[in-house]
Tab-separated table of N, CA and C in Angstrom:
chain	number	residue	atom	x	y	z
A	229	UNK	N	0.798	-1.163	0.000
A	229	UNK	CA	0.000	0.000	0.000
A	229	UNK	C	0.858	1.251	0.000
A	230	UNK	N	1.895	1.067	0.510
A	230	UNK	CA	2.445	2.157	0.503
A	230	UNK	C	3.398	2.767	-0.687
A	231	UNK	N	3.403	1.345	-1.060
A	231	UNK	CA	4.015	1.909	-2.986
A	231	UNK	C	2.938	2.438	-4.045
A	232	UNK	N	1.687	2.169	-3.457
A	232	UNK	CA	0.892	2.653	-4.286
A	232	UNK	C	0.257	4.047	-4.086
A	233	UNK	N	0.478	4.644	-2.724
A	233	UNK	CA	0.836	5.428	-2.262
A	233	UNK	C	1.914	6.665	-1.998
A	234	UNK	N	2.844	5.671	-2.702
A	234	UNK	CA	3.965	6.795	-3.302
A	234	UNK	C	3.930	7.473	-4.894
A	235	UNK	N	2.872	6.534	-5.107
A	235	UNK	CA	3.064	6.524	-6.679
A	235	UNK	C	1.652	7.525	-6.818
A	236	UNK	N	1.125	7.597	-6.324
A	236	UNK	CA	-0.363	8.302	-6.057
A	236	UNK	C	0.424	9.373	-5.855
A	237	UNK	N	1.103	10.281	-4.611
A	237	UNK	CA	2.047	11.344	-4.669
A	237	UNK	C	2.565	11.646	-5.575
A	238	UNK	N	3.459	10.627	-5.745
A	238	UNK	CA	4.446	10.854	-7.425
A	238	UNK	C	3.449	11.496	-8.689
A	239	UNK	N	2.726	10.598	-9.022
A	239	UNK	CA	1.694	11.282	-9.687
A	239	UNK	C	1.345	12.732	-9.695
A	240	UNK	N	0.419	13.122	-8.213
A	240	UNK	CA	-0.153	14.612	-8.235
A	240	UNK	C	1.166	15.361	-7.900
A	241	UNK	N	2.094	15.277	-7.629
A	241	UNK	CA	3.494	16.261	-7.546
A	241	UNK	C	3.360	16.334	-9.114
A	242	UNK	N	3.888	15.266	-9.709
A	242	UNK	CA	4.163	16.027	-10.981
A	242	UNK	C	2.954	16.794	-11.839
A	243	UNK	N	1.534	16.148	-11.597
A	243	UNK	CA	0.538	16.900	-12.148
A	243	UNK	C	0.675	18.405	-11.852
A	244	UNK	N	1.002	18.706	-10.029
A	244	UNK	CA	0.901	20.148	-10.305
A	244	UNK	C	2.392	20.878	-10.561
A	245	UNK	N	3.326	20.304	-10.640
A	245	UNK	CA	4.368	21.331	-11.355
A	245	UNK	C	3.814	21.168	-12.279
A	246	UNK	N	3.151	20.237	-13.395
A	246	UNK	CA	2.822	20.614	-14.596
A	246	UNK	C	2.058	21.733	-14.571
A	247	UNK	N	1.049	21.749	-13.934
A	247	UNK	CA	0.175	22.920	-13.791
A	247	UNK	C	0.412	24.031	-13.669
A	248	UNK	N	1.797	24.562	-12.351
A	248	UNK	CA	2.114	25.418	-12.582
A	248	UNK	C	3.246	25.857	-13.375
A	249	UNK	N	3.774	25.233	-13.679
A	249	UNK	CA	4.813	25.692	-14.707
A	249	UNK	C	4.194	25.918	-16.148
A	250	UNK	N	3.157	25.450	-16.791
A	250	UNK	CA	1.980	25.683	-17.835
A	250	UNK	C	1.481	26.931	-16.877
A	251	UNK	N	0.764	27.283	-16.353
A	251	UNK	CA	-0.286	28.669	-15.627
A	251	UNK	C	-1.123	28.048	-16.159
A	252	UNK	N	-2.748	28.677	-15.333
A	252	UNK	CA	-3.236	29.046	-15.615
A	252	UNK	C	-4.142	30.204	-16.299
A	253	UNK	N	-3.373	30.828	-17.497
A	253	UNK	CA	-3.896	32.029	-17.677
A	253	UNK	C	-5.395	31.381	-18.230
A	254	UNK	N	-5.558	30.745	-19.681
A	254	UNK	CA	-7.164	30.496	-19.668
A	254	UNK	C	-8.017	30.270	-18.123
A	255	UNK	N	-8.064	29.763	-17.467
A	255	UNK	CA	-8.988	29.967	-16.332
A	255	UNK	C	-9.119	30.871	-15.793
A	256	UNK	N	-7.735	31.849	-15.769
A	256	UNK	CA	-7.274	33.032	-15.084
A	256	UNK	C	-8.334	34.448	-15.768
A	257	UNK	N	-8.324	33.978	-17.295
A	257	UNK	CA	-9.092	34.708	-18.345
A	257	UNK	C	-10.453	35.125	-17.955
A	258	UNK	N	-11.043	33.274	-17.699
A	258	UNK	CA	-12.209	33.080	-17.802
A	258	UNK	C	-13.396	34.129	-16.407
A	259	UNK	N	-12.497	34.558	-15.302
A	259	UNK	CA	-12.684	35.185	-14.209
A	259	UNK	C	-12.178	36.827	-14.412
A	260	UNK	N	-11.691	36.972	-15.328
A	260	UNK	CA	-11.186	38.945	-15.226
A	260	UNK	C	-11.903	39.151	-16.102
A	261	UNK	N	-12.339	40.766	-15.916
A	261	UNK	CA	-13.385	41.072	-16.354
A	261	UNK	C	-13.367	41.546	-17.767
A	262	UNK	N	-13.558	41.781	-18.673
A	262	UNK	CA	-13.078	42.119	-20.205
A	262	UNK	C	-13.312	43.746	-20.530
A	263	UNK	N	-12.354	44.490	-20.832
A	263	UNK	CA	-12.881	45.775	-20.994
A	263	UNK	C	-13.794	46.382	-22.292
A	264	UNK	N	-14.486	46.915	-22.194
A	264	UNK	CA	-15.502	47.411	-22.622
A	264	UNK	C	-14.910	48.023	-24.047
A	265	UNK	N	-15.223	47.697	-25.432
A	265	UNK	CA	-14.426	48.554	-26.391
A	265	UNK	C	-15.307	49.553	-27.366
A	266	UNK	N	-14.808	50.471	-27.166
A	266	UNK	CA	-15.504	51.586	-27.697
A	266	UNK	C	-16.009	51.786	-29.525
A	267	UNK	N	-16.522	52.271	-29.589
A	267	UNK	CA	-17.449	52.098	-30.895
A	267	UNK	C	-16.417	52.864	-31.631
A	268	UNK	N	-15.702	52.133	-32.768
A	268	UNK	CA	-15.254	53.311	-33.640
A	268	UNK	C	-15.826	54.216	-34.372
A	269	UNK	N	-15.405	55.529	-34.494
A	269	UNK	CA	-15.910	56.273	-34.765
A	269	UNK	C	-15.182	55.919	-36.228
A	270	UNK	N	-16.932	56.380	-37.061
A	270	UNK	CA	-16.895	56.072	-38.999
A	270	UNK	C	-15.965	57.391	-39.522
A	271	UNK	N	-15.604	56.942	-40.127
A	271	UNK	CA	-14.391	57.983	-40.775
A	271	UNK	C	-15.619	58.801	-41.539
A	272	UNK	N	-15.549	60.007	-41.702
A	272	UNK	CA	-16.024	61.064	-42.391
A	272	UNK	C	-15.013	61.564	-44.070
A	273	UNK	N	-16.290	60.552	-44.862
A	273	UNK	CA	-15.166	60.752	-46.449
A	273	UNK	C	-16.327	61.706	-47.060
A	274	UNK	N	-15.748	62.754	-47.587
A	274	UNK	CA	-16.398	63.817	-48.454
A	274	UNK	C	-16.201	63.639	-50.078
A	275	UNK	N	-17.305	63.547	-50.742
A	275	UNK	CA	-17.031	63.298	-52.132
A	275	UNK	C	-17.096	64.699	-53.055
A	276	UNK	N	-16.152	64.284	-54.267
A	276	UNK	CA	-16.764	65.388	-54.971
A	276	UNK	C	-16.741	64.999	-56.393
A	277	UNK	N	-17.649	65.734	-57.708
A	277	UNK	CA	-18.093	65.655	-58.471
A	277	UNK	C	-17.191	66.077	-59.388
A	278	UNK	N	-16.387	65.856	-59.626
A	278	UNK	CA	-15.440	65.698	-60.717
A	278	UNK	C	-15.825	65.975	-61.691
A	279	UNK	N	-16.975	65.004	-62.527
A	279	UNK	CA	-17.362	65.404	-63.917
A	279	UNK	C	-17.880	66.882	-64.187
A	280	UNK	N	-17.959	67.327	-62.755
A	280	UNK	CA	-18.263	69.172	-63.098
A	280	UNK	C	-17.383	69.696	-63.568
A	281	UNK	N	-15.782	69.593	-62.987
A	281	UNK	CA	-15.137	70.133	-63.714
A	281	UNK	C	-14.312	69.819	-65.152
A	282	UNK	N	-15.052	69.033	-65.405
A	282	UNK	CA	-14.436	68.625	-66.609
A	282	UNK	C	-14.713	69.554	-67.895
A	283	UNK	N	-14.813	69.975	-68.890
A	283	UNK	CA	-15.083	70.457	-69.826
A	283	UNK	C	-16.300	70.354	-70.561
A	284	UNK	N	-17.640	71.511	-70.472
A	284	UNK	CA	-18.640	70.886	-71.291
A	284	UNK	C	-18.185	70.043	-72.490
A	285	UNK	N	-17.240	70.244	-73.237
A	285	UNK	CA	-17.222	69.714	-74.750
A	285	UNK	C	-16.809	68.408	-74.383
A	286	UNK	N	-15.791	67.869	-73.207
A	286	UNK	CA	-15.624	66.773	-73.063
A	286	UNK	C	-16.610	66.032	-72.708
A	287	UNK	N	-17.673	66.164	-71.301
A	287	UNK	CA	-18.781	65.570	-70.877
A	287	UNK	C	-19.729	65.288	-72.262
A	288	UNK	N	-19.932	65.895	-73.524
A	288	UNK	CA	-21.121	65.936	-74.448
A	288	UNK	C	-20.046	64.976	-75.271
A	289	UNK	N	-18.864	64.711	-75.406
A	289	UNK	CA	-17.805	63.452	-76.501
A	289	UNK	C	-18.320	62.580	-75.522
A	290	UNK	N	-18.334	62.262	-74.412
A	290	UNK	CA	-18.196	61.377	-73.494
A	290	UNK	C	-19.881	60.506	-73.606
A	291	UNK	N	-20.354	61.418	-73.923
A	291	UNK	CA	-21.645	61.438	-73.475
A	291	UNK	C	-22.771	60.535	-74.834
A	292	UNK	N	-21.983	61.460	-75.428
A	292	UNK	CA	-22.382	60.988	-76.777
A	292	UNK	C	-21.769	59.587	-77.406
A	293	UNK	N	-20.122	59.117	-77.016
A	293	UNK	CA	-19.714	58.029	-77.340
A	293	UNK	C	-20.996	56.903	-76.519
A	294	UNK	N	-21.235	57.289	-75.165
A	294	UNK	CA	-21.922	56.380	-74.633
A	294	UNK	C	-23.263	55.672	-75.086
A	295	UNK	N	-23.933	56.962	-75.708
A	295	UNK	CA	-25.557	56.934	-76.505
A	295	UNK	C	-24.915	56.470	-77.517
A	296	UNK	N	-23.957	55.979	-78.198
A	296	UNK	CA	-23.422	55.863	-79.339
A	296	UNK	C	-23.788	54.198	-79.555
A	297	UNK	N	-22.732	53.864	-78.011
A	297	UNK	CA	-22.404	52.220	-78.146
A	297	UNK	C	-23.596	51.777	-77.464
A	298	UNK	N	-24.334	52.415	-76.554
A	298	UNK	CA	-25.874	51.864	-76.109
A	298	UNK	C	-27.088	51.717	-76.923
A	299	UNK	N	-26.811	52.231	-77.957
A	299	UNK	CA	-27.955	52.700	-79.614
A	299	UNK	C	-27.371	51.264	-80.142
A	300	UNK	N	-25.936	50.881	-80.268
A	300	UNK	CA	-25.781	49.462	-81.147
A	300	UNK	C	-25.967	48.572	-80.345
A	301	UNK	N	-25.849	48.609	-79.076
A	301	UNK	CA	-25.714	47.763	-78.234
A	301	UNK	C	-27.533	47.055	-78.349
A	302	UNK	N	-28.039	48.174	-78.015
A	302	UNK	CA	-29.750	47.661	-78.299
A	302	UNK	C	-30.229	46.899	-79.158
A	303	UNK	N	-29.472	47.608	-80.639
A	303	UNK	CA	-29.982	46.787	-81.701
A	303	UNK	C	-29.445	45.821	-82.033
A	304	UNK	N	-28.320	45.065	-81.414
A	304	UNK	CA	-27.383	44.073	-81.433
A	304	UNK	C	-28.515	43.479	-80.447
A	305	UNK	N	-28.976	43.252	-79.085
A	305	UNK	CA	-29.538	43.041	-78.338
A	305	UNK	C	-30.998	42.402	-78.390
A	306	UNK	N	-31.490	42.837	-79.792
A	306	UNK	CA	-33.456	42.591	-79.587
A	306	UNK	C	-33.313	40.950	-79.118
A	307	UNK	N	-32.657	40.439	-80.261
A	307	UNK	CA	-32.729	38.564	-79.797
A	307	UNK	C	-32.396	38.320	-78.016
A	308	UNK	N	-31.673	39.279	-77.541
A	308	UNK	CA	-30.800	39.085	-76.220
A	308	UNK	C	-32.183	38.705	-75.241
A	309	UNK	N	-31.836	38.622	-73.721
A	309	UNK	CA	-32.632	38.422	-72.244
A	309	UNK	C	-33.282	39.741	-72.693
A	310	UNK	N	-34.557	39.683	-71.896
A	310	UNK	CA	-35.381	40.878	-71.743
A	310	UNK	C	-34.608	41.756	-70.908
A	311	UNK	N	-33.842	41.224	-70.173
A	311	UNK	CA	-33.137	42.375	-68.599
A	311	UNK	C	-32.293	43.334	-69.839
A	312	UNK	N	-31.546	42.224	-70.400
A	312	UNK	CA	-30.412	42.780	-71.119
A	312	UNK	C	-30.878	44.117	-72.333
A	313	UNK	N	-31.544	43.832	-72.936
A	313	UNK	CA	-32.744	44.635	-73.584
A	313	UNK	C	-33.076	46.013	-73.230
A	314	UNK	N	-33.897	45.924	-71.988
A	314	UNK	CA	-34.283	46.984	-70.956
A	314	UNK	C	-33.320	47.796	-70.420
A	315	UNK	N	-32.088	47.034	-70.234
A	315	UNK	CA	-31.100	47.917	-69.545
A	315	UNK	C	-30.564	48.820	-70.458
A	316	UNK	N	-29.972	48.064	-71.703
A	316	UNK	CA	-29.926	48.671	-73.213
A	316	UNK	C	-30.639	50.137	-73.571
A	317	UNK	N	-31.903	49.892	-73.519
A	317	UNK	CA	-32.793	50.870	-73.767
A	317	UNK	C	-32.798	51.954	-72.957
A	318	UNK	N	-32.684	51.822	-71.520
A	318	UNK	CA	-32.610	52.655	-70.230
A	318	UNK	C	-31.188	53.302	-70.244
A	319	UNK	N	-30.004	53.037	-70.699
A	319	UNK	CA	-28.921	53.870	-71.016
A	319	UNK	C	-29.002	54.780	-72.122
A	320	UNK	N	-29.744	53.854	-72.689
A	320	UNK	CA	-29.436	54.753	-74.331
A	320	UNK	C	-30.161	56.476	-74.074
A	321	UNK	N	-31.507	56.243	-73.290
A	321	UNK	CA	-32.266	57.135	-73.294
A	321	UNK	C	-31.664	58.319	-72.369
A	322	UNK	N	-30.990	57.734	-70.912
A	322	UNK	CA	-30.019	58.162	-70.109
A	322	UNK	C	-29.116	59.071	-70.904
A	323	UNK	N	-28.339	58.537	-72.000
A	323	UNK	CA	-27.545	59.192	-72.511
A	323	UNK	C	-27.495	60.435	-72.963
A	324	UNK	N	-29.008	59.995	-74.061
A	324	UNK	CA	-29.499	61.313	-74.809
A	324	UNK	C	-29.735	62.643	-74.109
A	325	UNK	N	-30.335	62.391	-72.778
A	325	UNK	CA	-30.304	63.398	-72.013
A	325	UNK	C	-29.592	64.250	-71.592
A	326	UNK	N	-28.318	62.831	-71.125
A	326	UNK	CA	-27.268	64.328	-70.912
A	326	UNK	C	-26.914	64.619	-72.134
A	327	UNK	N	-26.680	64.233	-72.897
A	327	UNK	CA	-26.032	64.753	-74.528
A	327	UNK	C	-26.663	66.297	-74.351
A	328	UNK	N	-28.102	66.419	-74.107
A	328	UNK	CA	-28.852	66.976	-74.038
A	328	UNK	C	-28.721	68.340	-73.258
A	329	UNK	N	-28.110	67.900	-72.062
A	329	UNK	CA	-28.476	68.245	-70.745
A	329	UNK	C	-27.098	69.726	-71.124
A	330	UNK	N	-26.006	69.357	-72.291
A	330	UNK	CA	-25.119	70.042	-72.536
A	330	UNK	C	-25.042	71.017	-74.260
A	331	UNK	N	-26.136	70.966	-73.866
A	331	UNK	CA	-26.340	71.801	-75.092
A	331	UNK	C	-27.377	73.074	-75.037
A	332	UNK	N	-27.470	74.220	-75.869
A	332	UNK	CA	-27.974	75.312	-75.653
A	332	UNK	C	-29.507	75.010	-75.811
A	333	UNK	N	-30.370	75.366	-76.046
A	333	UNK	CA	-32.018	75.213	-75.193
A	333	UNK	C	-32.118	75.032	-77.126
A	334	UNK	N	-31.833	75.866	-77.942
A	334	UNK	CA	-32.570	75.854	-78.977
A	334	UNK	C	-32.034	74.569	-79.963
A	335	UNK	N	-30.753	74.397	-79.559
A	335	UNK	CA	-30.220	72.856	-80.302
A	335	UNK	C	-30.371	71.565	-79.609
A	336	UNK	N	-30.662	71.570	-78.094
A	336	UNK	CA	-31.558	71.083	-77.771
A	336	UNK	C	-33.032	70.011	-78.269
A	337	UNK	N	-33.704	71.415	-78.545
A	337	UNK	CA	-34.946	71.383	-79.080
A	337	UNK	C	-34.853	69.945	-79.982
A	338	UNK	N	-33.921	70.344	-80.757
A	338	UNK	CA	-34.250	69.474	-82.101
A	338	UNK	C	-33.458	68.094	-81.904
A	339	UNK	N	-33.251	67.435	-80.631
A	339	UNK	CA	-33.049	66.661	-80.342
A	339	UNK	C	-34.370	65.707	-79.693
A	340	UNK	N	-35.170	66.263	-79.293
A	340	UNK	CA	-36.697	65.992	-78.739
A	340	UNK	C	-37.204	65.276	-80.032
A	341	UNK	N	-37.516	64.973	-80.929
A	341	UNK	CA	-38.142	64.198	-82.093
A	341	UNK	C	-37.841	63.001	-81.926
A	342	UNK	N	-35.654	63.226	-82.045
A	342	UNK	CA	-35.255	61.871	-81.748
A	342	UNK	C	-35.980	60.911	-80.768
A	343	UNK	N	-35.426	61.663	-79.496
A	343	UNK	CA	-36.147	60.932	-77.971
A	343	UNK	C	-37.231	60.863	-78.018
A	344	UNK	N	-38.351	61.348	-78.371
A	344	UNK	CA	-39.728	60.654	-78.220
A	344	UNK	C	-39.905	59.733	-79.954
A	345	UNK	N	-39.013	59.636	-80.909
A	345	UNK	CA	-39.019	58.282	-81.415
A	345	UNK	C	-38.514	57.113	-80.712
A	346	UNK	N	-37.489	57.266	-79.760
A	346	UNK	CA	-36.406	56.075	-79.254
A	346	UNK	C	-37.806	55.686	-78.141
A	347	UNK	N	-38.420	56.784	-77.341
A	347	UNK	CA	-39.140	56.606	-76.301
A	347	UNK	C	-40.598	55.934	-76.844
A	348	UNK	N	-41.102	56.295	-77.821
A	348	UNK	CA	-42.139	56.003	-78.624
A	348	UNK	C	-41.665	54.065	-78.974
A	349	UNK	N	-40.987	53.828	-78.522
A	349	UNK	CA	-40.394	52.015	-78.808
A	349	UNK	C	-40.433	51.382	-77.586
A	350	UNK	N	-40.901	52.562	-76.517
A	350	UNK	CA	-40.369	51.498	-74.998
A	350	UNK	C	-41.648	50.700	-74.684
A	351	UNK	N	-42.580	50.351	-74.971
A	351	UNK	CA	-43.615	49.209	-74.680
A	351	UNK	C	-42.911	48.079	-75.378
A	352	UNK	N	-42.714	48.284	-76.822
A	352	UNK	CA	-42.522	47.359	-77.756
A	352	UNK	C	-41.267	46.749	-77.100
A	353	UNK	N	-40.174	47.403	-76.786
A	353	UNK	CA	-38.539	46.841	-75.989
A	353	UNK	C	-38.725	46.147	-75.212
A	354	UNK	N	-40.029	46.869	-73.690
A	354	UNK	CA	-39.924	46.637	-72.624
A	354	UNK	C	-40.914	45.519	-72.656
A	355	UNK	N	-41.634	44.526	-73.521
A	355	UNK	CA	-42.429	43.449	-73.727
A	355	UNK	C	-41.636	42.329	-73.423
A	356	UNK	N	-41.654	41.003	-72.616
A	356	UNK	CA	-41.037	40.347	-72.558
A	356	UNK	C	-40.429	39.111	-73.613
A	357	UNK	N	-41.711	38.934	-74.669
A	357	UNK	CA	-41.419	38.581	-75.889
A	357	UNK	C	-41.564	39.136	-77.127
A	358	UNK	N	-40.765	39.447	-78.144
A	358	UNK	CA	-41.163	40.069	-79.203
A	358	UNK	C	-41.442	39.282	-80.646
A	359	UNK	N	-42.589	39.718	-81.197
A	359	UNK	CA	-42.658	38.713	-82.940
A	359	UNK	C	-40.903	39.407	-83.695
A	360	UNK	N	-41.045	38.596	-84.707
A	360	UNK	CA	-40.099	39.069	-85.961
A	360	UNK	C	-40.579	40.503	-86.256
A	361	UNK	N	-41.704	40.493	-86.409
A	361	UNK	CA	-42.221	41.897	-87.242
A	361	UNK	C	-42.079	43.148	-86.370
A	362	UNK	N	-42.483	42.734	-84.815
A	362	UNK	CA	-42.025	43.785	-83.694
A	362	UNK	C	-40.210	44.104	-83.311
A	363	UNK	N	-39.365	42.872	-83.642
A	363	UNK	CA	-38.079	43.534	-83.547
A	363	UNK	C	-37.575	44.219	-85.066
A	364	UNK	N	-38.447	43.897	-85.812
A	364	UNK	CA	-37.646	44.297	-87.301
A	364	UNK	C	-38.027	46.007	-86.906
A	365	UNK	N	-39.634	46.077	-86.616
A	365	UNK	CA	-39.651	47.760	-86.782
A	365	UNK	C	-39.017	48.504	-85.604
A	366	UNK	N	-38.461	47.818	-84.284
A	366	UNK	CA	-38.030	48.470	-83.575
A	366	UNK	C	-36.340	48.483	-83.966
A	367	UNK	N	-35.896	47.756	-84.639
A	367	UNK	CA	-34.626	47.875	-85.435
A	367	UNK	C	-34.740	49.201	-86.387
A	368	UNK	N	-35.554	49.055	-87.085
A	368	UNK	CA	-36.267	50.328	-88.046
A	368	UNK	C	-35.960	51.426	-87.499
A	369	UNK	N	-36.477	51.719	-86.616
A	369	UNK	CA	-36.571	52.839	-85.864
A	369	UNK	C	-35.056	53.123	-85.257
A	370	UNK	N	-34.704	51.887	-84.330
A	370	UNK	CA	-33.279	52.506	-83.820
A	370	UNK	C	-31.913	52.908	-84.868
A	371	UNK	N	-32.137	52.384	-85.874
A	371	UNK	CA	-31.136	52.262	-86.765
A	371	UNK	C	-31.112	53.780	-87.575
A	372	UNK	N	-32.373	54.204	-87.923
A	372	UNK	CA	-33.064	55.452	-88.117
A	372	UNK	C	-32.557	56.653	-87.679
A	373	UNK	N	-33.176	56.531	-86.167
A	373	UNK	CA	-33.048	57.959	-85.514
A	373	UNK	C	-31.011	57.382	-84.872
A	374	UNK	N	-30.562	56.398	-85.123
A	374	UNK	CA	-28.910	56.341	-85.097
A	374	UNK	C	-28.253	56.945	-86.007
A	375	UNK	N	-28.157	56.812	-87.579
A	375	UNK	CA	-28.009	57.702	-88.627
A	375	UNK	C	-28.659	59.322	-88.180
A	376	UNK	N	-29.240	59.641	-88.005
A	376	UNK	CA	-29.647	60.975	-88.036
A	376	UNK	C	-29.098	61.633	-86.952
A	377	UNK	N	-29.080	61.099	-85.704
A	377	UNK	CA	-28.185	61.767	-84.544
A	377	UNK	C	-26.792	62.115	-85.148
A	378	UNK	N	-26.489	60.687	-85.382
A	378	UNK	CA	-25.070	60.838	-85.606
A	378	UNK	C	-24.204	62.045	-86.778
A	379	UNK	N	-25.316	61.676	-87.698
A	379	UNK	CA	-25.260	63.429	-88.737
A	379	UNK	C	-25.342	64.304	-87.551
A	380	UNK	N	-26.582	64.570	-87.235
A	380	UNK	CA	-27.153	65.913	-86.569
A	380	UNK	C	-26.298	66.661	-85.609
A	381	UNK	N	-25.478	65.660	-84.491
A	381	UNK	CA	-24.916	65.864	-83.521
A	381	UNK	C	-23.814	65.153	-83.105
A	382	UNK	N	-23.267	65.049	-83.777
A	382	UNK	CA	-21.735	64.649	-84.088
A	382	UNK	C	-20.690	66.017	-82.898
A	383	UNK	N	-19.834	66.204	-82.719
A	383	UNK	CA	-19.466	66.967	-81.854
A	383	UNK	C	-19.057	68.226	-82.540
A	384	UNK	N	-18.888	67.865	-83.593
A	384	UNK	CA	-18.246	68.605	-84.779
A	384	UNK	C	-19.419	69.580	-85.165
A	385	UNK	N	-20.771	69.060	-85.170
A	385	UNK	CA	-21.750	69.940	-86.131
A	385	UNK	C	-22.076	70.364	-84.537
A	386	UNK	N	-21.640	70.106	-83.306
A	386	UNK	CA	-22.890	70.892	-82.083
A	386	UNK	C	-21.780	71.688	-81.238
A	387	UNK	N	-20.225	71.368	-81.862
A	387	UNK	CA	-19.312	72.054	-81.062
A	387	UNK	C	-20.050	73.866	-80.469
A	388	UNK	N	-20.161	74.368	-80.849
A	388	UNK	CA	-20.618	75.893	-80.979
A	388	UNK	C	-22.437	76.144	-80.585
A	389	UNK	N	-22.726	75.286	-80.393
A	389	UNK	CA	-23.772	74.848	-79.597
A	389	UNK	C	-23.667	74.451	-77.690
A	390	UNK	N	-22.630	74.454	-77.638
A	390	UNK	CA	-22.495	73.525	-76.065
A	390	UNK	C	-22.291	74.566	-74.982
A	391	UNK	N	-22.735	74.394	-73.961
A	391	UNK	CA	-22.780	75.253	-72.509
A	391	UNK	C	-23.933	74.548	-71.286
A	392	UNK	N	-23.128	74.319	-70.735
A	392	UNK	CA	-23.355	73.239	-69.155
A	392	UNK	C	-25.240	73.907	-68.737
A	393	UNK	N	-26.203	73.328	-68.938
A	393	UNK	CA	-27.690	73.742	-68.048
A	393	UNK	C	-27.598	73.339	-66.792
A	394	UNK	N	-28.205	74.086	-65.835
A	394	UNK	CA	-27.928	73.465	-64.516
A	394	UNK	C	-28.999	73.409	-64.279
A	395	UNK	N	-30.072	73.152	-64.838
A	395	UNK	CA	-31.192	72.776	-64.403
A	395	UNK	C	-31.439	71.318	-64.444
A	396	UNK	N	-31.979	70.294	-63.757
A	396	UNK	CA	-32.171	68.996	-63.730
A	396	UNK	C	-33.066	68.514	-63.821
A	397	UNK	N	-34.437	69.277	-63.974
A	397	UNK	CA	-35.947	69.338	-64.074
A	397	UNK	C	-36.444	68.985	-65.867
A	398	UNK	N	-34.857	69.034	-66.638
A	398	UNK	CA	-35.254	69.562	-68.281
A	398	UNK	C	-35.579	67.746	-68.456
A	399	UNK	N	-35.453	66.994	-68.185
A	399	UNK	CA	-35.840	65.450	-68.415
A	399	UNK	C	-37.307	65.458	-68.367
C-alpha cells in the first residue's frame, strides 16, 4: 500500500508542477473582467463631383460616345434576355439626355423628335417577348433615328452649340 501510495504522490506532484509551470492564464481569463471597447468612430469621407469640372465639350464626346455604343448595343440586343434589352434601352435614353443636358435650349430642341421616337419604342422593348415583325420595326426605328443623330450631332456639327444647363428638371 504504501508503494501505491507513493506513486499516487508521485503522480499529483508532478501533475501540479505541470500545472504550474503551464499557468493558468485560460482559467485566469475566464474570471477577469473584459474591458468594454468603444465604438469606432466612422471615418467622415467627403465626395466630390469631378465630372463638373471637366469640360462641357468633353462631358457631351463622353456622353455621346456612350448613346453611341448603347444605340448598337440595343440593336445588337433585340434577340438578347429581356433584362439585357431593358437595360440597353434605359442607357441609351439616359444618354441622350445628358447629350442633351449640354447643349444650348434651342439645339436642344431638335433633339426631342429623336427621344420621343427612341421613347415612342419602350412598350414594344420593354415586352417580354417580341414577334419578328415587332423587332424588325423596332430595329427600323433605332437604326433610323442612329443615322440621323449621328449626322445631326456629331461633336463637330454641335461644337458651338455647347454650354453646361444646370437645371435637372429639363428630363
Amino acid at each position: 500500500m504504501r508503494q501505491s501510495n507513493s506513486r499516487i504522490l508521485t503522480k499529483f506532484i508532478i501533475l501540479v508542477l505541470c500545472f504550474s509551470l503551464t499557468g493558468c492564464a485560460g482559467l485566469q481569463r475566464k474570471f477577469v473582467r473584459k474591458k468594454k471597447q468603444q465604438d469606432r468612430v466612422a471615418p467622415v469621407v467627403t465626395t466630390r463631383d469631378y465630372s463638373k469640372g471637366l469640360r462641357v465639350a468633353e462631358l457631351y464626346k463622353k456622353h455621346f460616345l456612350f448613346w453611341k455604343a448603347w444605340q448598337l448595343e440595343l440593336i445588337d440586343r433585340l434577340d438578347a434576355a429581356y433584362k439585357k434589352r431593358v437595360s440597353c434601352y434605359d442607357y441609351t435614353v439616359d444618354s441622350l439626355m445628358e447629350m442633351k443636358k449640354y447643349m444650348r435650349v434651342s439645339k436642344a430642341g431638335e433633339l426631342d423628335p429623336f427621344i420621343k421616337d427612341i421613347e415612342s419604342m419602350e412598350s414594344l422593348i420593354k415586352k417580354k417577348r417580341l414577334t419578328k415583325s415587332q423587332k424588325y420595326k423596332i430595329k427600323q426605328v433605332l437604326e433610323r433615328t442612329r443615322r440621323q443623330i449621328e449626322k445631326k450631332f456629331s461633336y463637330e456639327d454641335v461644337k458651338d452649340h455647347l454650354e453646361l444647363q444646370n437645371t435637372d428638371d429639363r428630363r
